[in-house]
CSV table of C-alpha atoms and ligand atoms in Angstrom, one decimal:
chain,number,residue,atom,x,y,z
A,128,UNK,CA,-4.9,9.5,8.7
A,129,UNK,CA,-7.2,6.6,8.1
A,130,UNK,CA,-7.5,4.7,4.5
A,131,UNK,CA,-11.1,2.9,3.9
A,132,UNK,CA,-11.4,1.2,0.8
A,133,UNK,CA,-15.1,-0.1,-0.2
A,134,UNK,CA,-15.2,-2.4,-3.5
A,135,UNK,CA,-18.6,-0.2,-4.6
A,136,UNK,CA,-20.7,2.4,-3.8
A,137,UNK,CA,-23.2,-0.4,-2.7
A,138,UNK,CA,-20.8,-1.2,-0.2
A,139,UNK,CA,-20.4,2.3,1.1
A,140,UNK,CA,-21.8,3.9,4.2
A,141,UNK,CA,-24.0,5.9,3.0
A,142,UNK,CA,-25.0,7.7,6.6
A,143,UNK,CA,-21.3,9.3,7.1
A,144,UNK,CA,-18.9,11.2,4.8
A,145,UNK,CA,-15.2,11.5,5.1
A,146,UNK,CA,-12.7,14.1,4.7
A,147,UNK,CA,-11.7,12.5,1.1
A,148,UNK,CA,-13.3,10.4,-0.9
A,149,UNK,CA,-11.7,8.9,-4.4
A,150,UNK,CA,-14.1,7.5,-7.0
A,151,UNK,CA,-11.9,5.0,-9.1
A,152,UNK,CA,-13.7,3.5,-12.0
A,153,UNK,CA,-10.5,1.7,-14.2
A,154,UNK,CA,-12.6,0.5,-17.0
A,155,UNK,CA,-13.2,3.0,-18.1
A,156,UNK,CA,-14.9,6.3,-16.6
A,157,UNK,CA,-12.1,7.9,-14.0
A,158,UNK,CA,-9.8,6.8,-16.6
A,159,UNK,CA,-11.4,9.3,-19.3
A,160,UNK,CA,-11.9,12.4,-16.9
A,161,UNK,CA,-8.8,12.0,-15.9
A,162,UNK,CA,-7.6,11.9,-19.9
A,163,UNK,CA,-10.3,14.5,-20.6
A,164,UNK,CA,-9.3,17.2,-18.4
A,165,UNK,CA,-5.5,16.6,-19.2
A,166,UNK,CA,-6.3,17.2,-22.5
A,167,UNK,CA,-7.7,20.9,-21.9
A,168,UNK,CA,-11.2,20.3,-21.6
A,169,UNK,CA,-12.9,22.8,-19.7
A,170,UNK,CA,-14.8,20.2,-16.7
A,171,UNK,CA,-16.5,17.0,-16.9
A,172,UNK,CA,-19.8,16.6,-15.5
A,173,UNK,CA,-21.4,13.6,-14.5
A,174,UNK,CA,-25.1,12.2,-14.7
A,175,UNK,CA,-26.8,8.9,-13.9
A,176,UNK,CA,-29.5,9.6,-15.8
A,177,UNK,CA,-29.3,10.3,-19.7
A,178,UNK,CA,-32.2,12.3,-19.7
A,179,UNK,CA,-30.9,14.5,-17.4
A,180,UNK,CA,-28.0,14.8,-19.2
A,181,UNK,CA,-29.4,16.0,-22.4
A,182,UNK,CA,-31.7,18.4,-20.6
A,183,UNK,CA,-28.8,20.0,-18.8
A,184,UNK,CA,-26.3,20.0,-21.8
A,185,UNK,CA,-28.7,21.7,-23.3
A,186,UNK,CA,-28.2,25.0,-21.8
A,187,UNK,CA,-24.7,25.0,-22.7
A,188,UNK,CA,-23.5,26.5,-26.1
A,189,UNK,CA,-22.9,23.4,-28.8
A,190,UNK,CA,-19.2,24.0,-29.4
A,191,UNK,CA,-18.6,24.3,-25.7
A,192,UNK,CA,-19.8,20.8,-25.4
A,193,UNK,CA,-19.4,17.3,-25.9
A,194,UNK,CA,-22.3,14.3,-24.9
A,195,UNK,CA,-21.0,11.2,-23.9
A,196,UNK,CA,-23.1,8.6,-23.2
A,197,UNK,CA,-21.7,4.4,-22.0
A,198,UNK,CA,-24.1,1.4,-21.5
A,199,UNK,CA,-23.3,-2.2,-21.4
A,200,UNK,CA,-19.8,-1.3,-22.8
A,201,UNK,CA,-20.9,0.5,-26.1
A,202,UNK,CA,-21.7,4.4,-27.1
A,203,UNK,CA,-25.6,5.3,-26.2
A,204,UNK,CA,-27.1,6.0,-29.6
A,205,UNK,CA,-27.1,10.2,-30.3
A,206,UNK,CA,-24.2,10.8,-28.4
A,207,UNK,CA,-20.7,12.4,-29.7
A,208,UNK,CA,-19.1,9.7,-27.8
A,209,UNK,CA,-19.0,6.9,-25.5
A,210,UNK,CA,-16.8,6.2,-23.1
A,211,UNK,CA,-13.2,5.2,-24.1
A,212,UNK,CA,-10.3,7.6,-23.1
A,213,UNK,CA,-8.8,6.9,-26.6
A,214,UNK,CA,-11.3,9.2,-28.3
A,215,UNK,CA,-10.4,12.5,-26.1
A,216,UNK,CA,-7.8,14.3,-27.7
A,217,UNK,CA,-6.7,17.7,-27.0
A,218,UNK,CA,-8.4,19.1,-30.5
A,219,UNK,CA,-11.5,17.4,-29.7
A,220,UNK,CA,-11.9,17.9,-25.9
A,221,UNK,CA,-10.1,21.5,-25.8
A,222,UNK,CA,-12.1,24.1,-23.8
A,223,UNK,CA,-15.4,22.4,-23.6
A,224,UNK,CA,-17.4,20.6,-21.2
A,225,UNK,CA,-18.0,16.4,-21.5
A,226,UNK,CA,-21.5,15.8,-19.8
A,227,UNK,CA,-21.4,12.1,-19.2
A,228,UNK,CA,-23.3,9.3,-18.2
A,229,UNK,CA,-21.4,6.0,-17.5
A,230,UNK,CA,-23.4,2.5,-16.6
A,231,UNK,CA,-21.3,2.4,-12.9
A,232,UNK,CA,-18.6,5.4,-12.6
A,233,UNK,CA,-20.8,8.4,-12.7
A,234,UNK,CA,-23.2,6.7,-10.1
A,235,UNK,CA,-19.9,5.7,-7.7
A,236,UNK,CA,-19.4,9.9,-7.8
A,237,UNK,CA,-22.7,10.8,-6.6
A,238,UNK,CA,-22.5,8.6,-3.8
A,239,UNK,CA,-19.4,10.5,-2.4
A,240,UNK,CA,-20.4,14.0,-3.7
A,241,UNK,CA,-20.8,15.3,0.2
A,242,UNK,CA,-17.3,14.6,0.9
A,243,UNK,CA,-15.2,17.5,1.7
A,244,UNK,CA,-12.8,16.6,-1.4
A,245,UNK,CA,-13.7,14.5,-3.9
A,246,UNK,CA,-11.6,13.0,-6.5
A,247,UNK,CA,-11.2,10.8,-9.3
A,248,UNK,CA,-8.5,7.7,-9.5
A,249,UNK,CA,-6.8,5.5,-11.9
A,250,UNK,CA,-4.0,4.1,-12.9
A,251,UNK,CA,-3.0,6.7,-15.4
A,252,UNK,CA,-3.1,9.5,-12.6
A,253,UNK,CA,-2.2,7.3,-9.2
A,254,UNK,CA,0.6,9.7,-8.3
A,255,UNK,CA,-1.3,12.9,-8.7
A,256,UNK,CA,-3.8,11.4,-6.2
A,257,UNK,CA,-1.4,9.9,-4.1
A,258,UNK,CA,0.6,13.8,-3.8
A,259,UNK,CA,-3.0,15.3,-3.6
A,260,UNK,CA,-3.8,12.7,-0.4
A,261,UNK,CA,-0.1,13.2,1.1
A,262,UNK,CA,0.1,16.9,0.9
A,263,UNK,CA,-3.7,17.6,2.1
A,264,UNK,CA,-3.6,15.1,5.0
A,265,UNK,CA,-7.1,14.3,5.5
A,266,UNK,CA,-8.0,12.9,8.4
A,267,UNK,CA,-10.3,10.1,6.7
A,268,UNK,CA,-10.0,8.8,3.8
A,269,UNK,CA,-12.5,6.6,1.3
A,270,UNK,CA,-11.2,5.0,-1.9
A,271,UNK,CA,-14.2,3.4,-3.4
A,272,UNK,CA,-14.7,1.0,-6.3
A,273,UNK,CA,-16.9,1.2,-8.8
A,274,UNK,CA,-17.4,-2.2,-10.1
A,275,UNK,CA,-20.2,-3.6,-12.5
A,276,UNK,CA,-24.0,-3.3,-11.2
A,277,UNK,CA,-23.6,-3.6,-7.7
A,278,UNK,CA,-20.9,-6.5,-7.5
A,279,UNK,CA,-17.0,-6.5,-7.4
A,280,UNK,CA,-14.4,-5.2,-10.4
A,281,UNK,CA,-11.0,-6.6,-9.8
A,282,UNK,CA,-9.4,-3.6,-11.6
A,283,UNK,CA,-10.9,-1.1,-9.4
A,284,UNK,CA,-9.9,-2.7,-6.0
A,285,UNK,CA,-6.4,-3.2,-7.6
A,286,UNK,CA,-6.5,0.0,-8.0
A,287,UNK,CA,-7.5,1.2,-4.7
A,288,UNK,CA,-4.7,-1.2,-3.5
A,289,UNK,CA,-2.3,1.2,-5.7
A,290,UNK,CA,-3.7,4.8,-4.4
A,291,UNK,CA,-3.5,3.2,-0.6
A,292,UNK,CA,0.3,1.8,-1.4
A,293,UNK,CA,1.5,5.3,-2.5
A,294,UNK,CA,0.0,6.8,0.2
A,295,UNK,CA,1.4,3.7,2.9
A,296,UNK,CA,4.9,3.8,1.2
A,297,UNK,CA,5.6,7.5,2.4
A,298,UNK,CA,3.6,8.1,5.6
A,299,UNK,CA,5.7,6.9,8.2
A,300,UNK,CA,3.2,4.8,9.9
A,301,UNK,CA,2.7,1.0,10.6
A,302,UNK,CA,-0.1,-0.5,7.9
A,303,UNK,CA,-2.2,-1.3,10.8
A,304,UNK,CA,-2.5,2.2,12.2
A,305,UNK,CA,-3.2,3.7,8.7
A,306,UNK,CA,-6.0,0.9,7.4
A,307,UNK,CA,-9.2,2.0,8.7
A,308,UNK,CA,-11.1,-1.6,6.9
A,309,UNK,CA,-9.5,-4.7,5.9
A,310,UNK,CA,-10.4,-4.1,2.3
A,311,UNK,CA,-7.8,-1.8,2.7
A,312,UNK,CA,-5.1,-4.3,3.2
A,313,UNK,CA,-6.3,-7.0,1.1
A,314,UNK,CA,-6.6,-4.0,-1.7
A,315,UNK,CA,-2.7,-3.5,-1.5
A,316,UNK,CA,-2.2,-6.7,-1.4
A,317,UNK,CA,-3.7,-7.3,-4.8
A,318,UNK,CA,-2.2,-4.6,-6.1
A,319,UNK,CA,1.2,-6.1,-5.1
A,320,UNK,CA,0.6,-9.1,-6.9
A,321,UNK,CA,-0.5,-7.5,-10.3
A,322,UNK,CA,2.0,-4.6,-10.3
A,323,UNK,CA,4.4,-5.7,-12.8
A,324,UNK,CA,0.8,-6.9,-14.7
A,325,UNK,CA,-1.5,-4.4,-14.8
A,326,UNK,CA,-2.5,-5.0,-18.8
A,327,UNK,CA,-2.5,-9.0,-17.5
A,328,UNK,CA,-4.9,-8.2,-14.4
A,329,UNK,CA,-7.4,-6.2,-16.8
A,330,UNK,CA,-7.6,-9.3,-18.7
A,331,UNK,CA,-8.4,-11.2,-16.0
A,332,UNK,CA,-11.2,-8.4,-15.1
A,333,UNK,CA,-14.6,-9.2,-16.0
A,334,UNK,CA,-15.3,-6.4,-17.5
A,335,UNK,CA,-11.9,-6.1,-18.9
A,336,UNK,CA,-13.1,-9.2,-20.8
A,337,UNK,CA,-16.5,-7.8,-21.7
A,338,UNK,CA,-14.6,-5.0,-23.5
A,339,UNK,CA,-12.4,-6.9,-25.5
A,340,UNK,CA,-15.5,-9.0,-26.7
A,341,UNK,CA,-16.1,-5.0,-28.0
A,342,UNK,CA,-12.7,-5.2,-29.5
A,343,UNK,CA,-11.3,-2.3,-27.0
A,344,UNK,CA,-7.9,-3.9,-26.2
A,345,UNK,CA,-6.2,-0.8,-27.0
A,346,UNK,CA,-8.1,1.0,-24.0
A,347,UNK,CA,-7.4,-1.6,-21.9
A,348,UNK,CA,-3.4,-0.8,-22.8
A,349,UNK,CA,-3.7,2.5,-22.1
A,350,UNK,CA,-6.3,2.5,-18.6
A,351,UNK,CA,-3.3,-0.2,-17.3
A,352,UNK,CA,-0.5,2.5,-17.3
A,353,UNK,CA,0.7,3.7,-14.0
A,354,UNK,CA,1.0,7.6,-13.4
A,355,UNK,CA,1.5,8.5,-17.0
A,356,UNK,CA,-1.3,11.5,-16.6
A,357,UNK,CA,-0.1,14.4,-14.0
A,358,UNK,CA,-3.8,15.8,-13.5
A,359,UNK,CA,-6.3,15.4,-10.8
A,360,UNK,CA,-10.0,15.9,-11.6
A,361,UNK,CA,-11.4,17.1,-8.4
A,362,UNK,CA,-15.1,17.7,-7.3
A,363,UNK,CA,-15.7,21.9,-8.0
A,364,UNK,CA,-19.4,21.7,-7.3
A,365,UNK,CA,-21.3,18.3,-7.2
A,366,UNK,CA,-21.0,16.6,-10.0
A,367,UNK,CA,-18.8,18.8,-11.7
A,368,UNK,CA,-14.8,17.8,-11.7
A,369,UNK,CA,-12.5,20.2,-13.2
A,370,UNK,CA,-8.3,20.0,-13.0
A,371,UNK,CA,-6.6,20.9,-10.0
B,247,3SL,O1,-19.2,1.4,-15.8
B,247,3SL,C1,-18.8,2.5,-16.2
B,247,3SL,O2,-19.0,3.5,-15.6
B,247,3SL,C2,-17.9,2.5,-17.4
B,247,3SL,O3,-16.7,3.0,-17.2
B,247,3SL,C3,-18.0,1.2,-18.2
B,247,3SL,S1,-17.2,1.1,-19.7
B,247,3SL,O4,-15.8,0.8,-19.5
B,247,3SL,O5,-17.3,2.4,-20.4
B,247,3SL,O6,-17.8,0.1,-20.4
């Protein structure tokens, strides 16, 4: 097995696929699917482009589904909601489908959608990738960041660092046989430093700090909790993720 881990979809080949590829998006996207689908909602599926969204949602029967709509941070205007994992409980997500649109996570999807798996990461459900990567054992491997508008999210890389350290810690291989890029290591290494900080490494975060300007410090407690959600959204049909 070989680990790749690419800071953003910018950054990612775009003329090969792998075996497996992981979208991680801390703040916030992969963070609600994964919360979404834990909750009982029926799949999430994912759009770039609003419009397309509402045209597509539109097919579906109105209390089988649920808009959500995230730019710059806040809820798009006409949605049911935005983007913070806080707002999907079982009652409101139960059985239906969330069609969302996300200003970075949604597009990191689409650029791994040929993949032969595709996934979702976070902290919340590390160890459900993790045991999905370790009992699968794909031959190649891409964990890939979303970030903010084409540059580099600290949050996301840490947490690409985490997904590759689960995987590292029981594979009995050497690091260097198993990193297949030297984001790869530096990822882990990251990760090592903030593990014991995870809520003090989103505050660092750019966009950990544009969302507390939005007064969202309780989703940045609950996107920094390791493995607290046993569910893995995986790819069913491009761009459509349901639980595993
Ligand atoms: O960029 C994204 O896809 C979002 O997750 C950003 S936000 O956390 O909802 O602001």
């Amino acid at each position: 097995m070989k680990l790749f881990v690419f800071h953003t979809p910018e950054l990612t080949p775009s003329n090969q696929t792998p075996d497996c590829a992981i979208a991680v998006d801390v703040l916030r996207a992969t963070s609600t699917m994964a919360t979404v689908l834990a909750a009982g909602g029926e799949a999430v599926q994912v759009f770039s482009d609003l419009e397309q969204l509402m045209q597509v949602s539109e097919s579906w029967a109105g209390d089988k589904r649920l808009r959500a709509g995230e730019r710059g941070g806040a809820r798009v205007p006409g949605f049911d909601l935005g983007n913070s994992p806080l707002d999907c409980s079982s009652e409101l997500v139960g059985g239906k489908r969330l069609f969302i649109s996300t200003t970075n996570g949604t597009r990191t999807l689409q650029c791994i959608q040929a993949a032969n798996s595709v996934l979702t990461g976070a902290f919340v459900n590390r160890a459900a990738v993790v045991n999905y990567v370790l009992k699968t054992k794909p031959e190649t491997v891409w964990i890939v960041g979303s970030g903010w508008e084409g540059s580099y999210s600290l949050e996301d890389t840490a947490c690409a660092g985490a997904i590759a350290h689960g995987i590292s810690q029981q594979l009995d291989q050497p690091l260097v046989k198993l990193a297949g890029n030297d984001e790869m290591i530096s990822a882990i290494a990251l990760y090592q430093q903030w593990q014991n900080d995870i809520l003090g490494l989103l505050h660092h975060a750019s966009h950990g700090q544009r969302l507390l300007r939005l007064d969202c410090h309780e989703d940045l407690k609950y996107c920094s909790q390791l493995d607290t959600l046993d569910v893995l959204p995986i790819q069913t049909e491009p761009g459509v993720l349901k639980k595993f």
